[in-house]
mmCIF file of N, CA and C in Angstrom:
data_model
loop_
_atom_site.group_PDB
_atom_site.id
_atom_site.type_symbol
_atom_site.label_atom_id
_atom_site.label_comp_id
_atom_site.label_asym_id
_atom_site.label_seq_id
_atom_site.Cartn_x
_atom_site.Cartn_y
_atom_site.Cartn_z
ATOM 1 N N UNK A 241 102.661 80.821 87.008
ATOM 2 C CA UNK A 241 101.089 81.172 86.295
ATOM 3 C C UNK A 241 99.707 80.722 87.408
ATOM 4 N N UNK A 242 99.820 81.732 87.970
ATOM 5 C CA UNK A 242 97.895 81.695 88.538
ATOM 6 C C UNK A 242 97.249 81.778 87.537
ATOM 7 N N UNK A 243 96.198 80.639 87.992
ATOM 8 C CA UNK A 243 95.271 80.197 87.049
ATOM 9 C C UNK A 243 93.801 80.365 87.110
ATOM 10 N N UNK A 244 93.580 80.744 89.158
ATOM 11 C CA UNK A 244 92.366 81.043 89.201
ATOM 12 C C UNK A 244 92.494 81.372 90.879
ATOM 13 N N UNK A 245 91.152 81.935 91.223
ATOM 14 C CA UNK A 245 91.444 82.733 92.593
ATOM 15 C C UNK A 245 91.894 81.440 93.628
ATOM 16 N N UNK A 246 91.472 80.551 93.914
ATOM 17 C CA UNK A 246 92.119 79.440 94.743
ATOM 18 C C UNK A 246 93.768 79.387 94.981
ATOM 19 N N UNK A 247 94.142 79.428 94.104
ATOM 20 C CA UNK A 247 95.798 79.705 93.387
ATOM 21 C C UNK A 247 96.443 80.812 94.362
ATOM 22 N N UNK A 248 95.349 81.489 93.527
ATOM 23 C CA UNK A 248 95.910 82.948 94.062
ATOM 24 C C UNK A 248 96.172 83.048 95.736
ATOM 25 N N UNK A 249 94.950 83.118 96.612
ATOM 26 C CA UNK A 249 94.885 83.027 97.491
ATOM 27 C C UNK A 249 95.487 81.879 98.208
ATOM 28 N N UNK A 250 96.164 80.826 98.299
ATOM 29 C CA UNK A 250 97.012 80.164 98.228
ATOM 30 C C UNK A 250 98.464 80.459 98.908
ATOM 31 N N UNK A 251 98.615 81.054 97.787
ATOM 32 C CA UNK A 251 99.677 81.272 97.148
ATOM 33 C C UNK A 251 99.817 83.177 97.895
ATOM 34 N N UNK A 252 99.014 83.512 98.006
ATOM 35 C CA UNK A 252 99.004 84.925 99.072
ATOM 36 C C UNK A 252 99.150 84.673 100.586
ATOM 37 N N UNK A 253 98.633 83.289 100.877
ATOM 38 C CA UNK A 253 98.429 82.693 102.547
ATOM 39 C C UNK A 253 100.201 82.775 103.031
ATOM 40 N N UNK A 254 100.844 81.629 102.079
ATOM 41 C CA UNK A 254 101.994 81.198 102.201
ATOM 42 C C UNK A 254 103.447 82.644 102.655
ATOM 43 N N UNK A 255 102.814 83.656 101.233
ATOM 44 C CA UNK A 255 103.231 84.692 101.512
ATOM 45 C C UNK A 255 103.313 85.430 102.738
ATOM 46 N N UNK A 256 101.425 85.788 103.310
ATOM 47 C CA UNK A 256 101.383 86.274 104.724
ATOM 48 C C UNK A 256 102.317 85.803 105.562
ATOM 49 N N UNK A 257 102.210 84.570 105.698
ATOM 50 C CA UNK A 257 102.938 83.215 106.461
ATOM 51 C C UNK A 257 104.602 84.083 107.131
ATOM 52 N N UNK A 258 105.532 83.930 105.975
ATOM 53 C CA UNK A 258 106.188 84.573 105.944
ATOM 54 C C UNK A 258 106.761 86.089 105.999
ATOM 55 N N UNK A 259 105.785 86.080 105.926
ATOM 56 C CA UNK A 259 105.358 87.991 106.065
ATOM 57 C C UNK A 259 105.094 88.450 107.780
ATOM 58 N N UNK A 260 104.045 87.356 108.267
ATOM 59 C CA UNK A 260 104.324 87.704 109.357
ATOM 60 C C UNK A 260 104.963 87.069 110.523
ATOM 61 N N UNK A 261 106.260 86.056 109.772
ATOM 62 C CA UNK A 261 107.288 85.954 110.759
ATOM 63 C C UNK A 261 108.328 86.795 111.194
ATOM 64 N N UNK A 262 108.418 87.338 110.116
ATOM 65 C CA UNK A 262 109.289 88.396 109.768
ATOM 66 C C UNK A 262 109.657 89.384 110.385
ATOM 67 N N UNK A 263 107.998 90.249 110.269
ATOM 68 C CA UNK A 263 107.221 91.882 110.732
ATOM 69 C C UNK A 263 107.258 90.783 112.803
ATOM 70 N N UNK A 264 107.052 89.651 113.068
ATOM 71 C CA UNK A 264 107.059 89.261 114.352
ATOM 72 C C UNK A 264 108.681 89.126 115.271
ATOM 73 N N UNK A 265 109.505 89.092 114.219
ATOM 74 C CA UNK A 265 110.678 88.582 114.672
ATOM 75 C C UNK A 265 111.208 89.994 115.024
ATOM 76 N N UNK A 266 110.611 90.590 114.050
ATOM 77 C CA UNK A 266 111.035 92.481 114.072
ATOM 78 C C UNK A 266 110.325 92.917 115.448
ATOM 79 N N UNK A 267 109.634 92.620 116.097
ATOM 80 C CA UNK A 267 109.300 93.006 116.837
ATOM 81 C C UNK A 267 109.486 92.626 117.888
ATOM 82 N N UNK A 268 109.589 91.186 117.972
ATOM 83 C CA UNK A 268 110.920 90.808 119.213
ATOM 84 C C UNK A 268 111.847 91.322 119.881
ATOM 85 N N UNK A 269 112.513 91.752 118.788
ATOM 86 C CA UNK A 269 113.820 92.534 118.760
ATOM 87 C C UNK A 269 113.277 93.793 119.064
ATOM 88 N N UNK A 270 112.790 94.556 118.486
ATOM 89 C CA UNK A 270 112.835 96.134 118.453
ATOM 90 C C UNK A 270 111.785 96.612 119.134
ATOM 91 N N UNK A 271 110.303 96.211 119.765
ATOM 92 C CA UNK A 271 109.539 96.161 120.488
ATOM 93 C C UNK A 271 109.341 95.899 121.575
ATOM 94 N N UNK A 272 109.948 94.371 121.461
ATOM 95 C CA UNK A 272 109.432 93.641 122.575
ATOM 96 C C UNK A 272 110.552 93.901 123.789
ATOM 97 N N UNK A 273 111.668 93.939 123.420
ATOM 98 C CA UNK A 273 112.934 94.319 124.138
ATOM 99 C C UNK A 273 113.240 95.741 124.230
ATOM 100 N N UNK A 274 112.220 97.124 124.144
ATOM 101 C CA UNK A 274 112.319 98.463 124.083
ATOM 102 C C UNK A 274 110.630 98.778 124.972
ATOM 103 N N UNK A 275 110.678 99.616 125.942
ATOM 104 C CA UNK A 275 109.128 100.569 126.596
ATOM 105 C C UNK A 275 108.736 101.137 125.757
ATOM 106 N N UNK A 276 108.284 100.714 124.168
ATOM 107 C CA UNK A 276 107.458 100.852 123.281
ATOM 108 C C UNK A 276 106.418 100.340 123.606
ATOM 109 N N UNK A 277 104.602 101.357 123.179
ATOM 110 C CA UNK A 277 103.920 101.210 123.940
ATOM 111 C C UNK A 277 102.875 99.658 123.422
ATOM 112 N N UNK A 278 103.148 99.555 122.185
ATOM 113 C CA UNK A 278 102.564 98.644 121.503
ATOM 114 C C UNK A 278 103.163 98.276 119.620
ATOM 115 N N UNK A 279 102.910 97.117 119.682
ATOM 116 C CA UNK A 279 103.669 96.582 117.983
ATOM 117 C C UNK A 279 102.956 97.205 116.832
ATOM 118 N N UNK A 280 102.404 98.215 117.121
ATOM 119 C CA UNK A 280 101.700 98.990 115.641
ATOM 120 C C UNK A 280 103.305 99.908 115.006
ATOM 121 N N UNK A 281 104.406 99.894 115.660
ATOM 122 C CA UNK A 281 105.689 100.373 114.979
ATOM 123 C C UNK A 281 106.521 99.538 113.701
ATOM 124 N N UNK A 282 105.844 98.047 114.126
ATOM 125 C CA UNK A 282 106.242 97.372 112.791
ATOM 126 C C UNK A 282 105.234 96.364 112.604
ATOM 127 N N UNK A 283 104.374 96.704 111.756
ATOM 128 C CA UNK A 283 103.695 95.502 111.043
ATOM 129 C C UNK A 283 103.539 95.000 109.426
ATOM 130 N N UNK A 284 103.230 93.806 108.967
ATOM 131 C CA UNK A 284 103.234 93.567 107.669
ATOM 132 C C UNK A 284 102.413 94.499 106.939
ATOM 133 N N UNK A 285 102.712 94.449 105.754
ATOM 134 C CA UNK A 285 101.619 95.415 104.806
ATOM 135 C C UNK A 285 100.314 94.307 104.095
ATOM 136 N N UNK A 286 99.323 94.918 103.892
ATOM 137 C CA UNK A 286 98.283 93.765 103.623
ATOM 138 C C UNK A 286 98.772 93.144 102.212
ATOM 139 N N UNK A 287 98.332 92.321 101.697
ATOM 140 C CA UNK A 287 98.522 91.366 101.082
ATOM 141 C C UNK A 287 98.272 92.555 99.838
ATOM 142 N N UNK A 288 98.822 92.187 98.402
ATOM 143 C CA UNK A 288 98.498 92.945 97.681
ATOM 144 C C UNK A 288 98.702 94.188 97.422
ATOM 145 N N UNK A 289 99.456 94.872 98.375
ATOM 146 C CA UNK A 289 99.449 96.290 98.663
ATOM 147 C C UNK A 289 100.340 96.847 97.704
ATOM 148 N N UNK A 290 100.575 97.961 97.251
ATOM 149 C CA UNK A 290 102.339 98.297 96.681
ATOM 150 C C UNK A 290 102.711 99.032 98.228
ATOM 151 N N UNK A 291 103.986 98.631 97.348
ATOM 152 C CA UNK A 291 104.821 99.597 98.714
ATOM 153 C C UNK A 291 105.813 97.863 99.389
ATOM 154 N N UNK A 292 106.521 98.628 100.244
ATOM 155 C CA UNK A 292 107.910 97.328 100.816
ATOM 156 C C UNK A 292 106.679 96.633 101.946
ATOM 157 N N UNK A 293 107.479 95.170 102.027
ATOM 158 C CA UNK A 293 106.291 94.571 102.367
ATOM 159 C C UNK A 293 106.390 94.615 104.413
ATOM 160 N N UNK A 294 107.255 95.038 104.379
ATOM 161 C CA UNK A 294 107.414 95.181 106.097
ATOM 162 C C UNK A 294 107.184 97.156 106.704
ATOM 163 N N UNK A 295 106.294 97.620 107.452
ATOM 164 C CA UNK A 295 106.297 99.169 107.606
ATOM 165 C C UNK A 295 106.530 99.182 108.790
ATOM 166 N N UNK A 296 107.479 100.543 109.028
ATOM 167 C CA UNK A 296 107.934 100.697 110.384
ATOM 168 C C UNK A 296 107.700 102.355 110.476
ATOM 169 N N UNK A 297 107.412 102.511 112.185
ATOM 170 C CA UNK A 297 107.013 103.842 112.005
ATOM 171 C C UNK A 297 108.208 104.498 111.826
ATOM 172 N N UNK A 298 107.592 105.555 112.162
ATOM 173 C CA UNK A 298 108.896 106.923 112.569
ATOM 174 C C UNK A 298 109.857 106.911 113.313
ATOM 175 N N UNK A 299 109.223 106.367 114.499
ATOM 176 C CA UNK A 299 110.484 106.336 115.308
ATOM 177 C C UNK A 299 111.330 105.338 115.436
ATOM 178 N N UNK A 300 110.733 103.800 114.731
ATOM 179 C CA UNK A 300 111.677 102.130 114.152
ATOM 180 C C UNK A 300 112.226 102.881 113.123
ATOM 181 N N UNK A 301 111.965 103.803 112.128
ATOM 182 C CA UNK A 301 112.663 104.064 110.756
ATOM 183 C C UNK A 301 114.093 104.584 110.710
ATOM 184 N N UNK A 302 113.929 105.934 111.949
ATOM 185 C CA UNK A 302 114.894 106.497 112.424
ATOM 186 C C UNK A 302 116.342 105.490 112.289
ATOM 187 N N UNK A 303 115.698 104.765 113.818
ATOM 188 C CA UNK A 303 117.020 103.585 114.268
ATOM 189 C C UNK A 303 117.246 102.641 112.945
ATOM 190 N N UNK A 304 116.705 102.404 112.379
ATOM 191 C CA UNK A 304 116.828 101.170 111.711
ATOM 192 C C UNK A 304 115.908 102.041 109.815
ATOM 193 N N UNK A 305 117.183 102.100 109.583
ATOM 194 C CA UNK A 305 116.875 102.897 108.413
ATOM 195 C C UNK A 305 117.337 100.921 106.838
ATOM 196 N N UNK A 306 116.297 100.430 107.261
ATOM 197 C CA UNK A 306 115.922 98.983 105.872
ATOM 198 C C UNK A 306 114.867 99.127 105.751
ATOM 199 N N UNK A 307 114.881 98.602 104.238
ATOM 200 C CA UNK A 307 113.781 98.385 104.223
ATOM 201 C C UNK A 307 113.336 96.875 103.636
ATOM 202 N N UNK A 308 111.957 96.119 104.043
ATOM 203 C CA UNK A 308 112.343 94.723 103.929
ATOM 204 C C UNK A 308 111.415 94.336 102.934
ATOM 205 N N UNK A 309 111.440 93.417 101.806
ATOM 206 C CA UNK A 309 110.820 92.813 100.985
ATOM 207 C C UNK A 309 110.990 91.148 101.085
ATOM 208 N N UNK A 310 109.928 90.779 101.417
ATOM 209 C CA UNK A 310 109.490 89.470 101.682
ATOM 210 C C UNK A 310 108.859 88.603 100.554
ATOM 211 N N UNK A 311 109.648 87.589 100.069
ATOM 212 C CA UNK A 311 109.150 86.970 98.450
ATOM 213 C C UNK A 311 109.277 85.484 98.789
ATOM 214 N N UNK A 312 108.374 84.479 98.630
ATOM 215 C CA UNK A 312 107.680 83.372 98.800
ATOM 216 C C UNK A 312 107.538 83.017 97.420
ATOM 217 N N UNK A 313 108.176 81.558 97.230
ATOM 218 C CA UNK A 313 108.214 80.772 95.810
ATOM 219 C C UNK A 313 107.831 79.142 96.341
ATOM 220 N N UNK A 314 107.421 78.534 95.742
ATOM 221 C CA UNK A 314 107.713 77.056 96.274
ATOM 222 C C UNK A 314 108.576 76.512 95.533
ATOM 223 N N UNK A 315 109.299 76.898 94.238
ATOM 224 C CA UNK A 315 110.071 76.859 93.818
ATOM 225 C C UNK A 315 111.055 77.992 93.053
ATOM 226 N N UNK A 316 112.221 77.484 92.946
ATOM 227 C CA UNK A 316 113.093 78.824 91.691
ATOM 228 C C UNK A 316 114.220 79.597 92.480
ATOM 229 N N UNK A 317 114.169 78.569 93.701
ATOM 230 C CA UNK A 317 115.466 79.611 94.888
ATOM 231 C C UNK A 317 115.860 77.758 95.294
ATOM 232 N N UNK A 318 116.242 77.213 95.006
ATOM 233 C CA UNK A 318 116.365 75.640 94.847
ATOM 234 C C UNK A 318 117.952 76.095 94.604
ATOM 235 N N UNK A 319 118.550 76.515 93.787
ATOM 236 C CA UNK A 319 119.653 76.890 93.397
ATOM 237 C C UNK A 319 120.405 77.474 94.928
ATOM 238 N N UNK A 320 120.139 78.475 94.689
ATOM 239 C CA UNK A 320 120.551 79.489 96.469
ATOM 240 C C UNK A 320 120.536 78.390 97.638
ATOM 241 N N UNK A 321 119.851 78.444 97.600
ATOM 242 C CA UNK A 321 119.516 76.839 99.086
ATOM 243 C C UNK A 321 120.335 76.139 98.917
ATOM 244 N N UNK A 322 120.932 75.023 97.718
ATOM 245 C CA UNK A 322 121.692 74.286 97.482
ATOM 246 C C UNK A 322 123.140 75.529 97.418
ATOM 247 N N UNK A 323 122.968 76.181 97.718
ATOM 248 C CA UNK A 323 125.370 76.905 97.497
ATOM 249 C C UNK A 323 125.014 77.454 99.156
ATOM 250 N N UNK A 324 123.220 77.811 99.901
ATOM 251 C CA UNK A 324 123.597 78.440 101.431
ATOM 252 C C UNK A 324 124.294 76.595 101.813
ATOM 253 N N UNK A 325 123.427 75.593 101.972
ATOM 254 C CA UNK A 325 123.665 74.028 102.196
ATOM 255 C C UNK A 325 125.490 74.254 102.344
ATOM 256 N N UNK A 326 125.958 74.125 101.043
ATOM 257 C CA UNK A 326 127.218 74.310 100.845
ATOM 258 C C UNK A 326 127.877 74.930 101.905
ATOM 259 N N UNK A 327 127.509 76.280 101.900
ATOM 260 C CA UNK A 327 128.494 77.374 102.823
ATOM 261 C C UNK A 327 127.830 77.095 104.616
ATOM 262 N N UNK A 328 126.915 75.962 104.237
ATOM 263 C CA UNK A 328 126.623 75.455 105.916
ATOM 264 C C UNK A 328 127.256 74.671 106.282
ATOM 265 N N UNK A 329 127.718 73.543 105.171
ATOM 266 C CA UNK A 329 128.804 72.689 105.663
ATOM 267 C C UNK A 329 130.179 72.787 105.393
ATOM 268 N N UNK A 330 130.824 74.043 104.737
ATOM 269 C CA UNK A 330 132.104 74.435 104.740
ATOM 270 C C UNK A 330 132.247 75.426 106.405
ATOM 271 N N UNK A 331 131.087 75.953 106.962
ATOM 272 C CA UNK A 331 131.110 76.650 107.871
ATOM 273 C C UNK A 331 131.378 75.765 108.951
ATOM 274 N N UNK A 332 130.750 73.916 108.786
ATOM 275 C CA UNK A 332 130.545 73.285 110.122
ATOM 276 C C UNK A 332 132.053 72.639 110.144
ATOM 277 N N UNK A 333 132.654 72.596 109.095
ATOM 278 C CA UNK A 333 133.616 72.490 108.869
ATOM 279 C C UNK A 333 135.008 72.584 109.450
ATOM 280 N N UNK A 334 134.770 73.726 108.558
ATOM 281 C CA UNK A 334 136.246 75.010 108.817
ATOM 282 C C UNK A 334 136.025 74.715 111.289
ATOM 283 N N UNK A 335 134.618 74.965 111.497
ATOM 284 C CA UNK A 335 134.207 74.993 112.388
ATOM 285 C C UNK A 335 134.315 74.500 113.925
ATOM 286 N N UNK A 336 135.018 72.944 113.396
ATOM 287 C CA UNK A 336 135.417 72.084 113.917
ATOM 288 C C UNK A 336 137.164 72.067 114.013
ATOM 289 N N UNK A 337 137.621 73.287 113.424
ATOM 290 C CA UNK A 337 138.401 73.766 113.647
ATOM 291 C C UNK A 337 138.894 74.823 114.636
ATOM 292 N N UNK A 338 138.104 74.604 115.497
ATOM 293 C CA UNK A 338 137.609 75.688 116.846
ATOM 294 C C UNK A 338 136.794 77.013 116.807
ATOM 295 N N UNK A 339 136.494 77.276 115.404
ATOM 296 C CA UNK A 339 136.071 78.243 115.662
ATOM 297 C C UNK A 339 133.886 78.290 115.511
ATOM 298 N N UNK A 340 133.510 78.898 115.587
ATOM 299 C CA UNK A 340 132.043 78.833 115.027
ATOM 300 C C UNK A 340 131.898 80.137 113.963
ATOM 301 N N UNK A 341 131.193 79.177 112.688
ATOM 302 C CA UNK A 341 131.465 80.406 111.623
ATOM 303 C C UNK A 341 129.718 80.306 111.343
ATOM 304 N N UNK A 342 129.273 81.303 110.499
ATOM 305 C CA UNK A 342 128.126 81.237 109.603
ATOM 306 C C UNK A 342 127.906 82.020 108.466
ATOM 307 N N UNK A 343 127.134 80.673 107.374
ATOM 308 C CA UNK A 343 127.614 80.548 106.729
ATOM 309 C C UNK A 343 126.726 81.547 105.659
ATOM 310 N N UNK A 344 127.190 82.468 104.938
ATOM 311 C CA UNK A 344 126.774 83.402 104.114
ATOM 312 C C UNK A 344 126.930 82.962 102.050
ATOM 313 N N UNK A 345 125.755 82.889 101.605
ATOM 314 C CA UNK A 345 126.020 83.224 99.983
ATOM 315 C C UNK A 345 126.054 84.908 99.513
ATOM 316 N N UNK A 346 127.329 84.763 99.122
ATOM 317 C CA UNK A 346 126.819 86.560 98.047
ATOM 318 C C UNK A 346 126.902 85.406 96.622
ATOM 319 N N UNK A 347 125.484 86.298 95.904
ATOM 320 C CA UNK A 347 125.345 85.615 94.811
ATOM 321 C C UNK A 347 125.209 87.039 93.735
ATOM 322 N N UNK A 348 125.874 86.913 92.389
ATOM 323 C CA UNK A 348 125.775 88.017 91.778
ATOM 324 C C UNK A 348 124.924 87.489 90.439
ATOM 325 N N UNK A 349 124.305 87.986 89.713
ATOM 326 C CA UNK A 349 123.782 87.597 88.370
ATOM 327 C C UNK A 349 124.233 88.678 87.119
ATOM 328 N N UNK A 350 124.520 88.861 86.035
ATOM 329 C CA UNK A 350 124.782 89.412 85.060
ATOM 330 C C UNK A 350 124.638 90.648 84.728
ATOM 331 N N UNK A 351 125.261 91.953 85.386
ATOM 332 C CA UNK A 351 125.010 93.585 85.103
ATOM 333 C C UNK A 351 124.020 93.585 86.247
ATOM 334 N N UNK A 352 124.297 92.926 87.070
ATOM 335 C CA UNK A 352 123.730 93.174 88.654
ATOM 336 C C UNK A 352 124.962 93.073 90.097
ATOM 337 N N UNK A 353 124.019 94.112 90.894
ATOM 338 C CA UNK A 353 124.840 94.239 92.250
ATOM 339 C C UNK A 353 124.762 92.743 93.150
ATOM 340 N N UNK A 354 125.784 92.252 93.518
ATOM 341 C CA UNK A 354 125.981 91.541 94.643
ATOM 342 C C UNK A 354 124.542 91.582 95.217
ATOM 343 N N UNK A 355 124.396 90.331 95.494
ATOM 344 C CA UNK A 355 123.446 90.104 96.779
ATOM 345 C C UNK A 355 123.994 89.100 97.609
ATOM 346 N N UNK A 356 123.406 89.487 99.323
ATOM 347 C CA UNK A 356 123.932 88.323 100.046
ATOM 348 C C UNK A 356 122.647 87.651 100.781
ATOM 349 N N UNK A 357 123.418 86.190 100.936
ATOM 350 C CA UNK A 357 121.831 85.131 101.519
ATOM 351 C C UNK A 357 122.566 84.947 102.663
ATOM 352 N N UNK A 358 121.743 85.000 103.640
ATOM 353 C CA UNK A 358 122.432 84.769 105.421
ATOM 354 C C UNK A 358 120.857 84.046 105.941
ATOM 355 N N UNK A 359 121.145 83.207 106.841
ATOM 356 C CA UNK A 359 119.704 82.932 108.201
ATOM 357 C C UNK A 359 119.414 84.277 108.395
ATOM 358 N N UNK A 360 117.964 84.121 108.397
ATOM 359 C CA UNK A 360 117.520 85.177 108.861
ATOM 360 C C UNK A 360 116.984 85.816 110.564
ATOM 361 N N UNK A 361 117.498 84.687 111.810
ATOM 362 C CA UNK A 361 118.131 84.937 112.555
ATOM 363 C C UNK A 361 119.608 85.592 112.811
ATOM 364 N N UNK A 362 120.316 85.289 111.992
ATOM 365 C CA UNK A 362 122.036 86.278 111.332
ATOM 366 C C UNK A 362 121.283 87.276 111.019
ATOM 367 N N UNK A 363 120.742 87.312 110.384
ATOM 368 C CA UNK A 363 120.467 89.189 108.974
ATOM 369 C C UNK A 363 119.994 89.732 110.329
ATOM 370 N N UNK A 364 119.411 89.361 111.436
ATOM 371 C CA UNK A 364 118.087 90.150 112.299
ATOM 372 C C UNK A 364 119.410 90.554 113.204
ATOM 373 N N UNK A 365 120.164 90.109 113.942
ATOM 374 C CA UNK A 365 121.056 89.769 114.908
ATOM 375 C C UNK A 365 121.907 91.178 114.478
ATOM 376 N N UNK A 366 122.159 91.627 112.826
ATOM 377 C CA UNK A 366 123.096 92.127 112.556
ATOM 378 C C UNK A 366 122.292 93.590 112.612
ATOM 379 N N UNK A 367 121.144 93.631 111.844
ATOM 380 C CA UNK A 367 120.562 94.345 111.788
ATOM 381 C C UNK A 367 120.590 95.428 113.564
ATOM 382 N N UNK A 368 120.081 93.974 114.591
ATOM 383 C CA UNK A 368 120.174 94.995 115.447
ATOM 384 C C UNK A 368 121.082 95.743 115.965
ATOM 385 N N UNK A 369 122.241 94.839 115.544
ATOM 386 C CA UNK A 369 123.460 95.232 116.231
ATOM 387 C C UNK A 369 124.631 97.017 115.721
ATOM 388 N N UNK A 370 123.863 96.568 114.205
ATOM 389 C CA UNK A 370 123.935 97.858 113.697
ATOM 390 C C UNK A 370 122.856 99.102 114.254
ATOM 391 N N UNK A 371 122.127 98.805 114.528
ATOM 392 C CA UNK A 371 121.381 100.070 114.337
ATOM 393 C C UNK A 371 121.028 100.423 115.654
ATOM 394 N N UNK A 372 121.154 99.736 116.615
ATOM 395 C CA UNK A 372 120.344 99.661 118.090
ATOM 396 C C UNK A 372 121.126 99.332 119.536
ATOM 397 N N UNK A 373 123.085 99.553 119.049
ATOM 398 C CA UNK A 373 123.528 99.530 119.914
ATOM 399 C C UNK A 373 123.085 100.035 120.947
ATOM 400 N N UNK A 374 123.379 99.892 122.324
ATOM 401 C CA UNK A 374 122.520 100.601 123.536
ATOM 402 C C UNK A 374 121.444 100.643 123.230
ATOM 403 N N UNK A 375 120.640 101.550 124.116
ATOM 404 C CA UNK A 375 118.751 101.973 123.843
ATOM 405 C C UNK A 375 118.326 103.077 123.654
ATOM 406 N N UNK A 376 118.484 103.201 122.392
ATOM 407 C CA UNK A 376 118.015 104.586 122.108
ATOM 408 C C UNK A 376 116.357 105.168 122.298
ATOM 409 N N UNK A 377 116.142 104.318 122.362
ATOM 410 C CA UNK A 377 114.095 103.823 123.091
ATOM 411 C C UNK A 377 114.292 104.339 124.690
ATOM 412 N N UNK A 378 115.660 104.661 124.800
ATOM 413 C CA UNK A 378 115.168 104.915 126.409
ATOM 414 C C UNK A 378 114.318 106.415 126.856
ATOM 415 N N UNK A 379 113.656 106.618 127.129
ATOM 416 C CA UNK A 379 112.703 108.265 127.462
ATOM 417 C C UNK A 379 111.740 107.982 126.639
ATOM 418 N N UNK A 380 111.447 107.021 125.735
ATOM 419 C CA UNK A 380 110.450 107.001 124.562
ATOM 420 C C UNK A 380 109.426 106.312 125.129
ATOM 421 N N UNK A 381 108.361 107.741 124.900
ATOM 422 C CA UNK A 381 106.629 107.528 126.226
ATOM 423 C C UNK A 381 105.519 107.628 125.103
ATOM 424 N N UNK A 382 105.721 108.039 123.885
ATOM 425 C CA UNK A 382 104.678 107.791 123.435
ATOM 426 C C UNK A 382 104.808 107.455 122.170
ATOM 427 N N UNK A 383 103.723 107.373 121.287
ATOM 428 C CA UNK A 383 103.955 106.353 120.160
ATOM 429 C C UNK A 383 104.395 107.384 118.734
ATOM 430 N N UNK A 384 105.058 106.761 117.882
ATOM 431 C CA UNK A 384 105.017 108.386 116.779
ATOM 432 C C UNK A 384 104.525 107.540 115.382
ATOM 433 N N UNK A 385 103.712 108.256 114.590
ATOM 434 C CA UNK A 385 103.855 107.219 113.216
ATOM 435 C C UNK A 385 104.351 108.074 112.314
#
């Protein structure tokens, strides 16, 4: 529980660092590898603002139909990281048999849909592959918001 402004600011700063990393890696992939005019196509929402954390321009949203929420916590995700470490070790063990595998954890809480936990770099690669095969930005000259 947040008890004072200093603690609140510290938590927001750590969340902002995560959000900035996510926005930057998306910019590197979707803006940096195209001829879009600037990085304003993908930005992080100001902290404490309502809505999704990563804002896409209409041009990006048409090609990458996802909504991204970023969550940082000092604790509370330990079980998921432990499960991911188990999947990672199993991927290495099987990988030693001649193939490279990406660890993925599927989690489900009672009365909820299953969720997937995977490395961000792998996830962004999947997003890129799914939505950006070819170059749908060819010929794009102006920025649309």
